[in-house]
Tab-separated table of C-alpha atoms in Angstrom:
chain	number	residue	atom	x	y	z
A	1	MET	CA	-17.879	-53.087	9.186
A	2	ALA	CA	-14.226	-52.346	8.582
A	3	THR	CA	-11.535	-53.877	10.815
A	4	SER	CA	-8.764	-51.507	11.985
A	5	LYS	CA	-5.347	-52.653	10.998
A	6	THR	CA	-3.548	-50.476	13.399
A	7	THR	CA	-5.590	-50.692	16.518
A	8	ASN	CA	-6.220	-53.709	18.777
A	9	THR	CA	-9.468	-55.191	20.024
A	10	TYR	CA	-9.222	-53.381	23.394
A	11	ASN	CA	-9.256	-50.061	21.507
A	12	ARG	CA	-12.620	-50.717	19.988
A	13	GLN	CA	-14.328	-48.586	22.570
A	14	ASN	CA	-12.602	-45.561	20.941
A	15	TRP	CA	-14.174	-46.178	17.582
A	16	GLU	CA	-16.255	-43.278	16.511
A	17	ASP	CA	-20.048	-43.512	16.316
A	18	ALA	CA	-22.015	-40.409	15.197
A	19	ASP	CA	-25.536	-39.484	14.254
A	20	PHE	CA	-24.783	-36.720	11.840
A	21	PRO	CA	-21.654	-35.650	9.958
A	22	VAL	CA	-19.864	-32.409	10.127
A	23	LEU	CA	-20.129	-30.912	6.723
A	24	CYS	CA	-19.873	-27.472	4.975
A	25	GLN	CA	-22.539	-25.984	2.939
A	26	THR	CA	-20.908	-26.671	-0.383
A	27	CYS	CA	-20.574	-30.444	0.300
A	28	LEU	CA	-24.139	-30.670	1.732
A	29	GLY	CA	-25.689	-29.353	-1.461
A	30	ASP	CA	-28.609	-26.970	-2.157
A	31	ASN	CA	-31.261	-29.759	-1.789
A	32	PRO	CA	-33.079	-29.257	1.547
A	33	TYR	CA	-34.565	-32.715	1.455
A	34	ILE	CA	-31.365	-34.696	1.295
A	35	ARG	CA	-31.236	-38.366	1.940
A	36	MET	CA	-28.230	-40.057	3.554
A	37	THR	CA	-27.074	-43.587	4.124
A	38	LYS	CA	-25.222	-44.368	7.402
A	39	GLU	CA	-22.825	-47.152	7.765
A	40	LYS	CA	-21.452	-47.760	11.337
A	41	TYR	CA	-17.770	-48.208	11.389
A	42	GLY	CA	-17.793	-48.386	7.536
A	43	LYS	CA	-14.220	-47.253	6.977
A	44	GLU	CA	-11.057	-46.181	8.614
A	45	CYS	CA	-10.309	-42.409	9.020
A	46	LYS	CA	-7.618	-41.353	6.385
A	47	ILE	CA	-5.729	-39.397	9.091
A	48	CYS	CA	-5.902	-41.367	12.360
A	49	SER	CA	-6.825	-44.802	10.856
A	50	ARG	CA	-9.737	-45.297	13.381
A	51	PRO	CA	-12.913	-46.871	12.200
A	52	PHE	CA	-15.748	-44.324	12.099
A	53	THR	CA	-19.326	-43.881	10.872
A	54	VAL	CA	-19.601	-43.194	7.197
A	55	PHE	CA	-22.272	-41.071	5.631
A	56	ARG	CA	-22.993	-41.076	1.935
A	57	TRP	CA	-25.390	-38.869	0.068
A	58	CYS	CA	-26.043	-37.035	-3.283
A	59	PRO	CA	-25.758	-33.233	-2.944
A	60	GLY	CA	-28.006	-32.451	-5.986
A	61	ALA	CA	-29.170	-33.429	-9.467
A	62	ARG	CA	-26.392	-34.235	-11.934
A	63	MET	CA	-24.018	-34.378	-8.976
A	64	ARG	CA	-21.704	-37.221	-7.905
A	65	PHE	CA	-22.330	-39.132	-4.568
A	66	LYS	CA	-20.047	-37.863	-1.713
A	67	LYS	CA	-19.117	-39.522	1.554
A	68	THR	CA	-17.177	-38.496	4.657
A	69	GLU	CA	-13.489	-39.179	4.498
A	70	VAL	CA	-12.164	-38.343	8.009
A	71	CYS	CA	-13.605	-39.073	11.476
A	72	GLN	CA	-15.363	-36.269	13.499
A	73	THR	CA	-12.533	-35.947	16.047
A	74	CYS	CA	-9.945	-35.097	13.271
A	75	SER	CA	-12.529	-32.826	11.797
A	76	LYS	CA	-12.986	-30.888	15.001
A	77	LEU	CA	-9.391	-30.604	15.830
A	78	LYS	CA	-8.872	-28.603	12.649
A	79	ASN	CA	-12.403	-27.108	12.390
A	80	VAL	CA	-12.720	-28.547	8.832
A	81	CYS	CA	-15.312	-30.424	6.916
A	82	GLN	CA	-15.264	-34.238	6.935
A	83	THR	CA	-15.447	-34.469	3.109
A	84	CYS	CA	-13.510	-31.679	1.519
A	85	LEU	CA	-11.304	-30.779	4.460
A	86	LEU	CA	-11.751	-27.102	4.035
A	87	ASP	CA	-12.221	-24.619	6.981
A	88	LEU	CA	-15.858	-24.450	8.143
A	89	GLU	CA	-15.675	-20.689	8.761
A	90	TYR	CA	-13.954	-19.362	5.598
A	91	GLY	CA	-13.990	-22.246	3.156
A	92	LEU	CA	-10.347	-22.045	2.712
A	93	PRO	CA	-7.539	-24.640	2.852
A	94	ILE	CA	-5.910	-25.297	6.304
A	95	GLN	CA	-2.569	-23.996	4.995
A	96	VAL	CA	-4.012	-20.602	4.142
A	97	ARG	CA	-5.788	-20.316	7.408
A	98	ASP	CA	-2.839	-21.375	9.534
A	99	ALA	CA	-0.591	-18.922	7.612
A	100	ALA	CA	-2.919	-16.066	8.157
A	101	LEU	CA	-3.626	-16.835	11.889
A	102	LYS	CA	-0.103	-17.874	12.448
A	103	LEU	CA	-1.064	-21.316	13.942
A	104	LYS	CA	1.340	-24.013	14.518
A	105	ASP	CA	0.405	-27.605	13.665
A	106	ASP	CA	1.383	-29.843	16.693
A	107	LEU	CA	-0.350	-33.020	15.484
A	108	PRO	CA	2.089	-35.992	15.551
A	109	LYS	CA	2.838	-37.809	12.359
A	110	SER	CA	3.688	-41.356	13.647
A	111	ASP	CA	0.973	-43.865	14.103
A	112	VAL	CA	1.544	-44.623	17.830
A	113	ASN	CA	1.884	-40.999	18.841
A	114	LYS	CA	-1.052	-40.036	16.659
A	115	GLU	CA	-3.448	-42.692	18.168
A	116	TYR	CA	-2.452	-41.599	21.731
A	117	TYR	CA	-2.851	-37.914	20.748
A	118	ILE	CA	-6.247	-38.504	19.145
A	119	GLN	CA	-7.579	-40.363	22.224
A	120	ASN	CA	-6.526	-37.564	24.632
A	121	MET	CA	-7.935	-34.868	22.291
A	122	GLU	CA	-11.166	-36.762	22.004
A	123	ARG	CA	-11.489	-36.953	25.771
A	124	GLU	CA	-10.984	-33.146	26.013
A	125	LEU	CA	-13.463	-32.465	23.321
A	126	SER	CA	-16.045	-34.475	25.102
A	127	ARG	CA	-15.493	-32.563	28.403
A	128	SER	CA	-15.028	-29.074	27.163
A	129	ASP	CA	-17.232	-26.707	25.113
A	130	PRO	CA	-17.016	-27.230	21.369
A	131	ASP	CA	-16.968	-23.333	20.840
A	132	ALA	CA	-14.138	-22.968	23.144
A	133	VAL	CA	-11.985	-25.591	21.234
A	134	GLN	CA	-11.943	-23.499	18.075
A	135	GLY	CA	-10.264	-20.695	19.989
A	136	LYS	CA	-8.096	-18.662	17.678
A	137	MET	CA	-9.509	-20.118	14.533
A	138	SER	CA	-12.593	-17.997	14.801
A	139	GLU	CA	-10.790	-14.688	15.218
A	140	PRO	CA	-11.460	-12.192	12.318
A	141	ASN	CA	-8.433	-11.665	10.048
A	142	ASP	CA	-8.140	-9.255	7.081
A	143	LEU	CA	-6.524	-11.808	4.766
A	144	LEU	CA	-9.114	-14.411	5.497
A	145	MET	CA	-11.943	-11.960	4.899
A	146	ARG	CA	-10.648	-11.102	1.548
A	147	LEU	CA	-10.028	-14.640	0.404
A	148	ALA	CA	-13.143	-16.251	2.009
A	149	ARG	CA	-15.912	-17.550	-0.168
A	150	THR	CA	-19.220	-15.585	0.344
A	151	ALA	CA	-21.475	-18.118	-1.462
A	152	PRO	CA	-21.278	-22.026	-1.734
A	153	TYR	CA	-19.216	-23.423	-4.769
A	154	TYR	CA	-21.518	-26.169	-5.991
A	155	LYS	CA	-19.394	-26.697	-9.067
A	156	ARG	CA	-17.079	-28.696	-6.871
A	157	ASN	CA	-19.714	-31.375	-6.547
A	158	ARG	CA	-19.825	-32.194	-10.242
A	159	PRO	CA	-19.149	-35.796	-11.432
A	160	HIS	CA	-15.796	-36.871	-12.585
A	161	VAL	CA	-14.693	-37.000	-16.110
A	162	CYS	CA	-15.717	-40.132	-17.973
A	163	SER	CA	-12.608	-42.080	-18.893
A	164	PHE	CA	-14.368	-44.097	-21.671
A	165	TRP	CA	-15.439	-40.923	-23.235
A	166	VAL	CA	-11.870	-39.591	-23.280
A	167	LYS	CA	-10.902	-42.741	-25.190
A	168	GLY	CA	-13.930	-42.665	-27.457
A	169	GLU	CA	-15.512	-45.792	-26.152
A	170	CYS	CA	-18.347	-44.493	-23.947
A	171	ARG	CA	-21.814	-45.733	-25.231
A	172	ARG	CA	-24.114	-44.477	-22.579
A	173	GLY	CA	-24.709	-41.134	-24.123
A	174	GLU	CA	-26.774	-38.684	-22.070
A	175	GLU	CA	-27.409	-41.460	-19.540
A	176	CYS	CA	-23.706	-41.546	-18.523
A	177	PRO	CA	-23.481	-40.297	-14.885
A	178	TYR	CA	-19.969	-38.873	-15.616
A	179	ARG	CA	-18.895	-35.843	-17.380
A	180	HIS	CA	-18.149	-35.747	-21.141
A	181	GLU	CA	-15.479	-33.087	-21.011
A	182	LYS	CA	-11.859	-32.776	-21.741
A	183	PRO	CA	-9.831	-33.553	-18.770
A	184	THR	CA	-7.409	-31.022	-17.161
A	185	ASP	CA	-3.699	-30.879	-17.991
A	186	PRO	CA	-1.931	-33.637	-16.103
A	187	ASP	CA	0.975	-31.317	-15.515
A	188	ASP	CA	-1.391	-28.756	-13.761
A	189	PRO	CA	-0.460	-28.632	-9.988
A	190	LEU	CA	-4.090	-28.724	-9.052
A	191	ALA	CA	-4.506	-32.059	-10.662
A	192	ASP	CA	-2.197	-33.615	-8.010
A	193	GLN	CA	-3.796	-33.240	-4.564
A	194	ASN	CA	-3.329	-35.341	-1.431
A	195	ILE	CA	-5.780	-35.495	1.424
A	196	LYS	CA	-3.055	-35.831	4.097
A	197	ASP	CA	-1.128	-32.774	2.746
A	198	ARG	CA	-4.239	-30.755	2.856
A	199	TYR	CA	-5.079	-31.726	6.377
A	200	TYR	CA	-1.568	-31.120	7.714
A	201	GLY	CA	-1.248	-27.842	5.613
A	202	VAL	CA	1.868	-28.661	3.620
A	203	ASN	CA	2.349	-28.912	-0.119
A	204	ASP	CA	-1.268	-27.957	-0.893
A	205	PRO	CA	-1.418	-26.636	-4.489
A	206	VAL	CA	-4.884	-24.959	-3.832
A	207	ALA	CA	-3.334	-23.132	-0.912
A	208	ASP	CA	-0.298	-22.044	-2.910
A	209	LYS	CA	-2.716	-20.576	-5.604
A	210	LEU	CA	-4.660	-18.603	-2.961
A	211	LEU	CA	-1.569	-17.313	-1.262
A	212	LYS	CA	-0.191	-16.010	-4.544
A	213	ARG	CA	-3.517	-14.263	-5.269
A	214	ALA	CA	-3.446	-12.717	-1.802
A	215	ALA	CA	0.020	-11.419	-2.600
A	216	ALA	CA	-1.058	-9.743	-5.759
A	217	MET	CA	-4.101	-7.979	-4.206
A	218	PRO	CA	-3.992	-4.272	-4.345
A	219	ALA	CA	-3.184	-2.338	-1.140
A	220	LEU	CA	-3.848	1.191	0.045
A	221	PRO	CA	-0.655	2.672	1.256
A	222	PRO	CA	-0.957	5.964	3.373
A	223	PRO	CA	0.082	9.190	1.501
A	224	ASP	CA	3.398	10.829	2.500
A	225	ASP	CA	1.690	14.038	3.430
A	226	LYS	CA	0.933	13.615	7.118
A	227	THR	CA	-1.670	16.418	7.046
A	228	ILE	CA	-4.101	14.250	5.069
A	229	THR	CA	-6.695	12.819	7.390
A	230	THR	CA	-9.636	12.523	4.955
A	231	LEU	CA	-10.980	9.320	3.419
A	232	TYR	CA	-13.005	9.144	0.124
A	233	LEU	CA	-15.899	6.766	0.034
A	234	GLY	CA	-17.382	5.777	-3.194
A	235	ASN	CA	-20.395	3.699	-4.496
A	236	LEU	CA	-22.576	4.798	-1.528
A	237	GLY	CA	-25.898	4.471	-3.300
A	238	SER	CA	-28.711	5.566	-0.930
A	239	LEU	CA	-26.573	5.463	2.235
A	240	ALA	CA	-27.282	8.461	4.590
A	241	GLU	CA	-24.735	10.411	6.659
A	242	GLN	CA	-25.818	8.730	9.889
A	243	ASP	CA	-25.141	5.309	8.353
A	244	ILE	CA	-21.611	6.326	7.517
A	245	ARG	CA	-21.036	7.871	10.922
A	246	ASP	CA	-22.315	4.870	12.721
A	247	HIS	CA	-19.661	2.596	11.112
A	248	PHE	CA	-16.575	4.988	11.024
A	249	TYR	CA	-16.768	6.427	14.453
A	250	GLN	CA	-15.347	3.230	15.841
A	251	TYR	CA	-11.863	3.997	14.302
A	252	GLY	CA	-11.489	7.393	15.943
A	253	GLU	CA	-13.021	10.846	16.369
A	254	ILE	CA	-14.634	12.206	13.265
A	255	ARG	CA	-14.240	15.942	12.435
A	256	SER	CA	-16.499	16.098	9.534
A	257	ILE	CA	-18.551	14.150	6.967
A	258	SER	CA	-19.269	15.718	3.609
A	259	LEU	CA	-21.880	13.812	1.582
A	260	VAL	CA	-22.206	14.271	-2.154
A	261	PRO	CA	-25.539	12.519	-3.292
A	262	LYS	CA	-25.249	13.408	-6.906
A	263	GLN	CA	-21.863	11.656	-7.128
A	264	GLN	CA	-22.765	8.861	-4.688
A	265	CYS	CA	-19.587	9.684	-2.626
A	266	ALA	CA	-18.596	11.134	0.760
A	267	PHE	CA	-15.513	12.435	2.468
A	268	VAL	CA	-14.773	11.453	6.103
A	269	GLN	CA	-12.309	13.553	7.884
A	270	TYR	CA	-10.692	12.412	11.082
A	271	THR	CA	-9.081	14.537	13.833
A	272	THR	CA	-5.918	12.451	13.908
A	273	ARG	CA	-3.840	10.678	11.237
A	274	SER	CA	-3.651	7.393	13.253
A	275	ALA	CA	-7.486	7.209	13.139
A	276	ALA	CA	-7.609	7.714	9.432
A	277	GLU	CA	-4.898	5.045	8.779
A	278	GLN	CA	-6.753	2.542	11.030
A	279	ALA	CA	-10.038	3.200	9.261
A	280	ALA	CA	-8.369	2.852	5.761
A	281	GLU	CA	-6.655	-0.428	6.813
A	282	LYS	CA	-9.871	-1.922	8.265
A	283	THR	CA	-12.199	-0.983	5.423
A	284	PHE	CA	-10.250	-1.006	2.267
A	285	ASN	CA	-11.696	-3.543	-0.280
A	286	LYS	CA	-13.744	-5.297	2.328
A	287	LEU	CA	-16.327	-2.850	3.697
A	288	ILE	CA	-19.993	-3.615	2.775
A	289	LEU	CA	-22.798	-1.209	3.873
A	290	GLY	CA	-26.326	-1.453	2.669
A	291	GLY	CA	-25.536	-4.325	0.514
A	292	ARG	CA	-22.901	-2.494	-1.495
A	293	ARG	CA	-19.164	-2.783	-1.451
A	294	LEU	CA	-17.660	0.735	-0.876
A	295	THR	CA	-14.571	2.130	-2.624
A	296	ILE	CA	-12.071	3.485	-0.066
A	297	LYS	CA	-9.424	5.910	-1.111
A	298	TRP	CA	-7.317	8.515	0.588
A	299	GLY	CA	-8.322	12.223	0.183
A	300	ARG	CA	-6.031	14.728	-1.720
A	301	SER	CA	-3.879	17.363	-0.147
A	302	GLN	CA	-5.209	20.765	0.172
A	303	GLY	CA	-2.149	22.230	-1.305
A	304	ARG	CA	-2.526	20.187	-4.491
A	305	THR	CA	-6.154	21.159	-5.019
A	306	GLY	CA	-5.601	24.929	-4.393
A	307	GLN	CA	-4.481	27.690	-6.896
A	308	PRO	CA	-0.907	27.603	-8.338
A	309	ALA	CA	1.705	29.682	-6.988
A	310	VAL	CA	2.185	33.366	-8.171
A	311	GLY	CA	5.598	32.562	-9.584
A	312	HIS	CA	4.058	30.123	-12.047
A	313	LEU	CA	1.630	32.767	-13.250
A	314	ALA	CA	4.305	35.362	-13.976
A	315	GLU	CA	6.249	33.040	-16.304
A	316	SER	CA	5.862	33.796	-20.026
A	317	TYR	CA	6.634	31.410	-22.839
A	318	GLU	CA	7.647	32.150	-26.376
A	319	PRO	CA	4.972	31.450	-29.066
A	320	VAL	CA	5.368	28.268	-30.967
A	321	PRO	CA	5.929	28.913	-34.669
A	322	GLY	CA	3.482	27.407	-37.135
A	323	LEU	CA	0.337	27.599	-35.063
A	324	PRO	CA	-2.766	29.470	-36.154
A	325	GLY	CA	-3.645	32.796	-34.571
A	326	ALA	CA	-6.416	33.536	-32.137
A	327	LEU	CA	-10.053	33.418	-33.402
A	328	PRO	CA	-11.788	36.808	-33.732
A	329	GLU	CA	-14.306	37.648	-31.020
A	330	LEU	CA	-18.001	37.061	-31.987
A	331	SER	CA	-20.577	39.800	-31.657
A	332	ASN	CA	-24.405	40.032	-31.988
A	333	ASN	CA	-24.120	42.212	-35.186
A	334	PHE	CA	-24.696	39.307	-37.645
A	335	PHE	CA	-25.685	41.455	-40.702
A	336	ASN	CA	-22.637	43.926	-40.477
A	337	LEU	CA	-24.805	46.992	-39.833
A	338	GLU	CA	-23.456	50.339	-38.656
A	339	PRO	CA	-23.723	50.911	-34.906
A	340	GLY	CA	-26.202	53.735	-35.237
A	341	HIS	CA	-28.818	52.193	-37.535
A	342	ILE	CA	-30.443	49.503	-35.402
A	343	PRO	CA	-30.171	49.626	-31.607
A	344	LEU	CA	-29.442	46.088	-30.442
A	345	PRO	CA	-31.280	44.974	-27.239
A	346	PRO	CA	-29.179	44.062	-24.265
A	347	PRO	CA	-28.224	40.455	-23.855
A	348	SER	CA	-30.755	39.919	-20.914
A	349	LEU	CA	-33.573	40.890	-23.196
A	350	MET	CA	-32.636	38.703	-26.080
A	351	VAL	CA	-34.974	35.961	-24.853
A	352	PRO	CA	-38.465	37.503	-24.194
A	353	PRO	CA	-40.672	36.188	-21.381
A	354	ILE	CA	-42.965	33.386	-21.875
A	355	PHE	CA	-46.234	35.534	-21.780
A	356	ALA	CA	-44.991	38.965	-22.740
A	357	PRO	CA	-44.957	40.106	-26.412
A	358	PRO	CA	-41.578	40.245	-28.099
A	359	PRO	CA	-39.911	43.657	-28.093
A	360	MET	CA	-40.296	45.718	-31.165
A	361	PRO	CA	-37.744	48.232	-32.611
A	362	PRO	CA	-38.754	51.989	-32.196
A	363	PHE	CA	-38.778	52.493	-35.913
A	364	PHE	CA	-40.964	49.571	-36.866
A	365	PHE	CA	-43.993	51.872	-37.582
A	366	ASN	CA	-42.383	55.209	-38.165
A	367	ALA	CA	-39.164	54.670	-40.040
A	368	PRO	CA	-36.537	57.275	-39.182
A	369	GLN	CA	-35.570	59.786	-41.879
A	370	MET	CA	-31.989	59.691	-42.932
A	371	PRO	CA	-30.363	63.016	-42.504
A	372	PHE	CA	-29.144	64.762	-45.641
A	373	ALA	CA	-25.359	64.552	-45.842
A	374	ALA	CA	-23.851	67.947	-46.321
A	375	PRO	CA	-20.931	68.456	-48.679
A	376	ALA	CA	-17.621	67.590	-46.882
A	377	ALA	CA	-15.092	70.357	-46.320
A	378	ALA	CA	-11.953	70.613	-48.454
A	379	GLY	CA	-9.768	69.776	-45.528
A	380	SER	CA	-11.604	66.632	-44.473
A	381	SER	CA	-9.922	63.293	-44.793
A	382	ALA	CA	-10.862	60.661	-47.316
A	383	ALA	CA	-12.113	58.433	-44.584
A	384	GLU	CA	-14.717	60.887	-43.413
A	385	GLN	CA	-15.986	61.495	-46.985
A	386	LYS	CA	-16.503	57.808	-47.793
A	387	PRO	CA	-20.027	56.771	-47.125
A	388	ALA	CA	-21.143	53.582	-45.344
A	389	VAL	CA	-21.070	50.524	-47.412
A	390	VAL	CA	-24.504	48.787	-47.889
A	391	HIS	CA	-24.420	45.522	-49.685
A	392	TYR	CA	-28.072	44.562	-49.788
A	393	PRO	CA	-31.269	46.691	-49.852
A	394	SER	CA	-32.578	44.680	-46.819
A	395	GLN	CA	-29.579	46.049	-44.793
A	396	ASP	CA	-30.679	49.617	-45.173
A	397	PRO	CA	-33.233	50.351	-42.323
A	398	SER	CA	-34.548	53.460	-44.122
A	399	ARG	CA	-35.798	51.382	-47.057
A	400	LEU	CA	-36.921	48.215	-45.361
A	401	GLY	CA	-35.997	46.166	-48.346
A	402	ALA	CA	-37.777	48.243	-50.945
A	403	THR	CA	-35.998	49.584	-53.992
A	404	GLN	CA	-35.862	53.290	-54.607
A	405	LYS	CA	-34.699	55.334	-57.577
A	406	ILE	CA	-32.151	58.102	-56.992
A	407	GLN	CA	-33.153	61.457	-58.458
A	408	GLU	CA	-30.457	63.639	-59.633
C-alpha cells in the first residue's frame, strides 16, 4: 500500500477504493476472458496524488501488461479512460474534444486547491447521476464525428521496443517479451508525451496532429447559384427511395427524389435553399445508410446543363490550314454497281427475321435481259455514249459470273 506524500492521515477516508476500473475498449483488449489483479491503494493518482486502487491486466496475446494511471474521480471529471486518458465517447484526446465542444478547463493546478476541488467534486459525483455529470461532453459534434475512431486500435497495446535489441545485446530471441523493431525518431513530437499535458489538454502532440488533419479535411461549400436546391447522393447500393426520404426529410420539405438504380445514385431536391444547405452540412462525408458511406455533392444548375445559346451557334470559325478533309460518306453499294442493276433492299430488311427465309433478288431464277443499246445520235454528248464500266464478270448481273464471247 502506497502512502500519500501530500495528504495527511485524516484524509485517508478520501482514498479511493473501487471494484472495477473505468477503461475504454482498446485498453481492455479483445479477450472476453480477461484476468485482472487488484491492489488496494496501490499507487498515487498522477493528477490529484491521492492513493487509489490499481488494476493490472494483459489485454491480449503478445501484448504488454497495462495498469490504471489515474483515479476514478479524475477519470469521471473528464470522461476519460483511466489508462490512456482518451475520451470514452470518441476515443480522442481531451484537447481535441474541448476544442470542438468549446469547453473550458477549470481544474486547479496547485496541490492544495486541487485536493480541495477533487474532494468536492467526488462528493457531487456520489450524490448526482453519473450520466448528468458528462453534460455537454455527450453532445454530437461534426468535427468529433469525423475524427472519432469507429473501431478499437489494439496496436496501441503492443510491447515496447527492446532496448537491448537496439544495442545488439538481446539474447532472448523469440522469447523476448519486447518488440525487436527500430525505434521511432527521437525528434518526432509524438515521442515526447506527458500524461499531465494530455489530461489538462495542453501541448499534446497527438491532439495537434489530429487538429491539423481536421483543418485539411475537404469541405462542401454551397454553390453561388441560389436557385440550386438539389443534392447528389452517390454509392447508394440497394437503398430504396423510402430509405432516402426517411433520413433527409428531417432537414426540410422535399420536393422530389429521383432515383437512378443503374448508376447507384439519387437526386434529392428541396423546396428551399436553407434546407438543402443544412442537409449538405449535416451529411457531407459522414452519412452512413445501409452500411455504406454515401457521397454527398451539390447538384448542377439547370442553365449549365441546357442547350447553348443561339448566339454561340451562329458563330463561324475559319478552317485550320493543314488539317485533312472530311471523310466520304459510306453507302451500301460495296461492289460499285450501277443503280439500276441490283435493287438494294431497304435498311430495315437487311437483317432477316429469325424463322423467315432470307429475301431473294427477283432475277435469281429469271435473269433480266439486257436491252440492246441503239446507236447514239450525232448530237449526243460523249458522256451519254460512254458505256458503264464493268471491271469483273461477277459484277455483271446478266452474266452471273460466266464468260461469254462477243459475236461481231
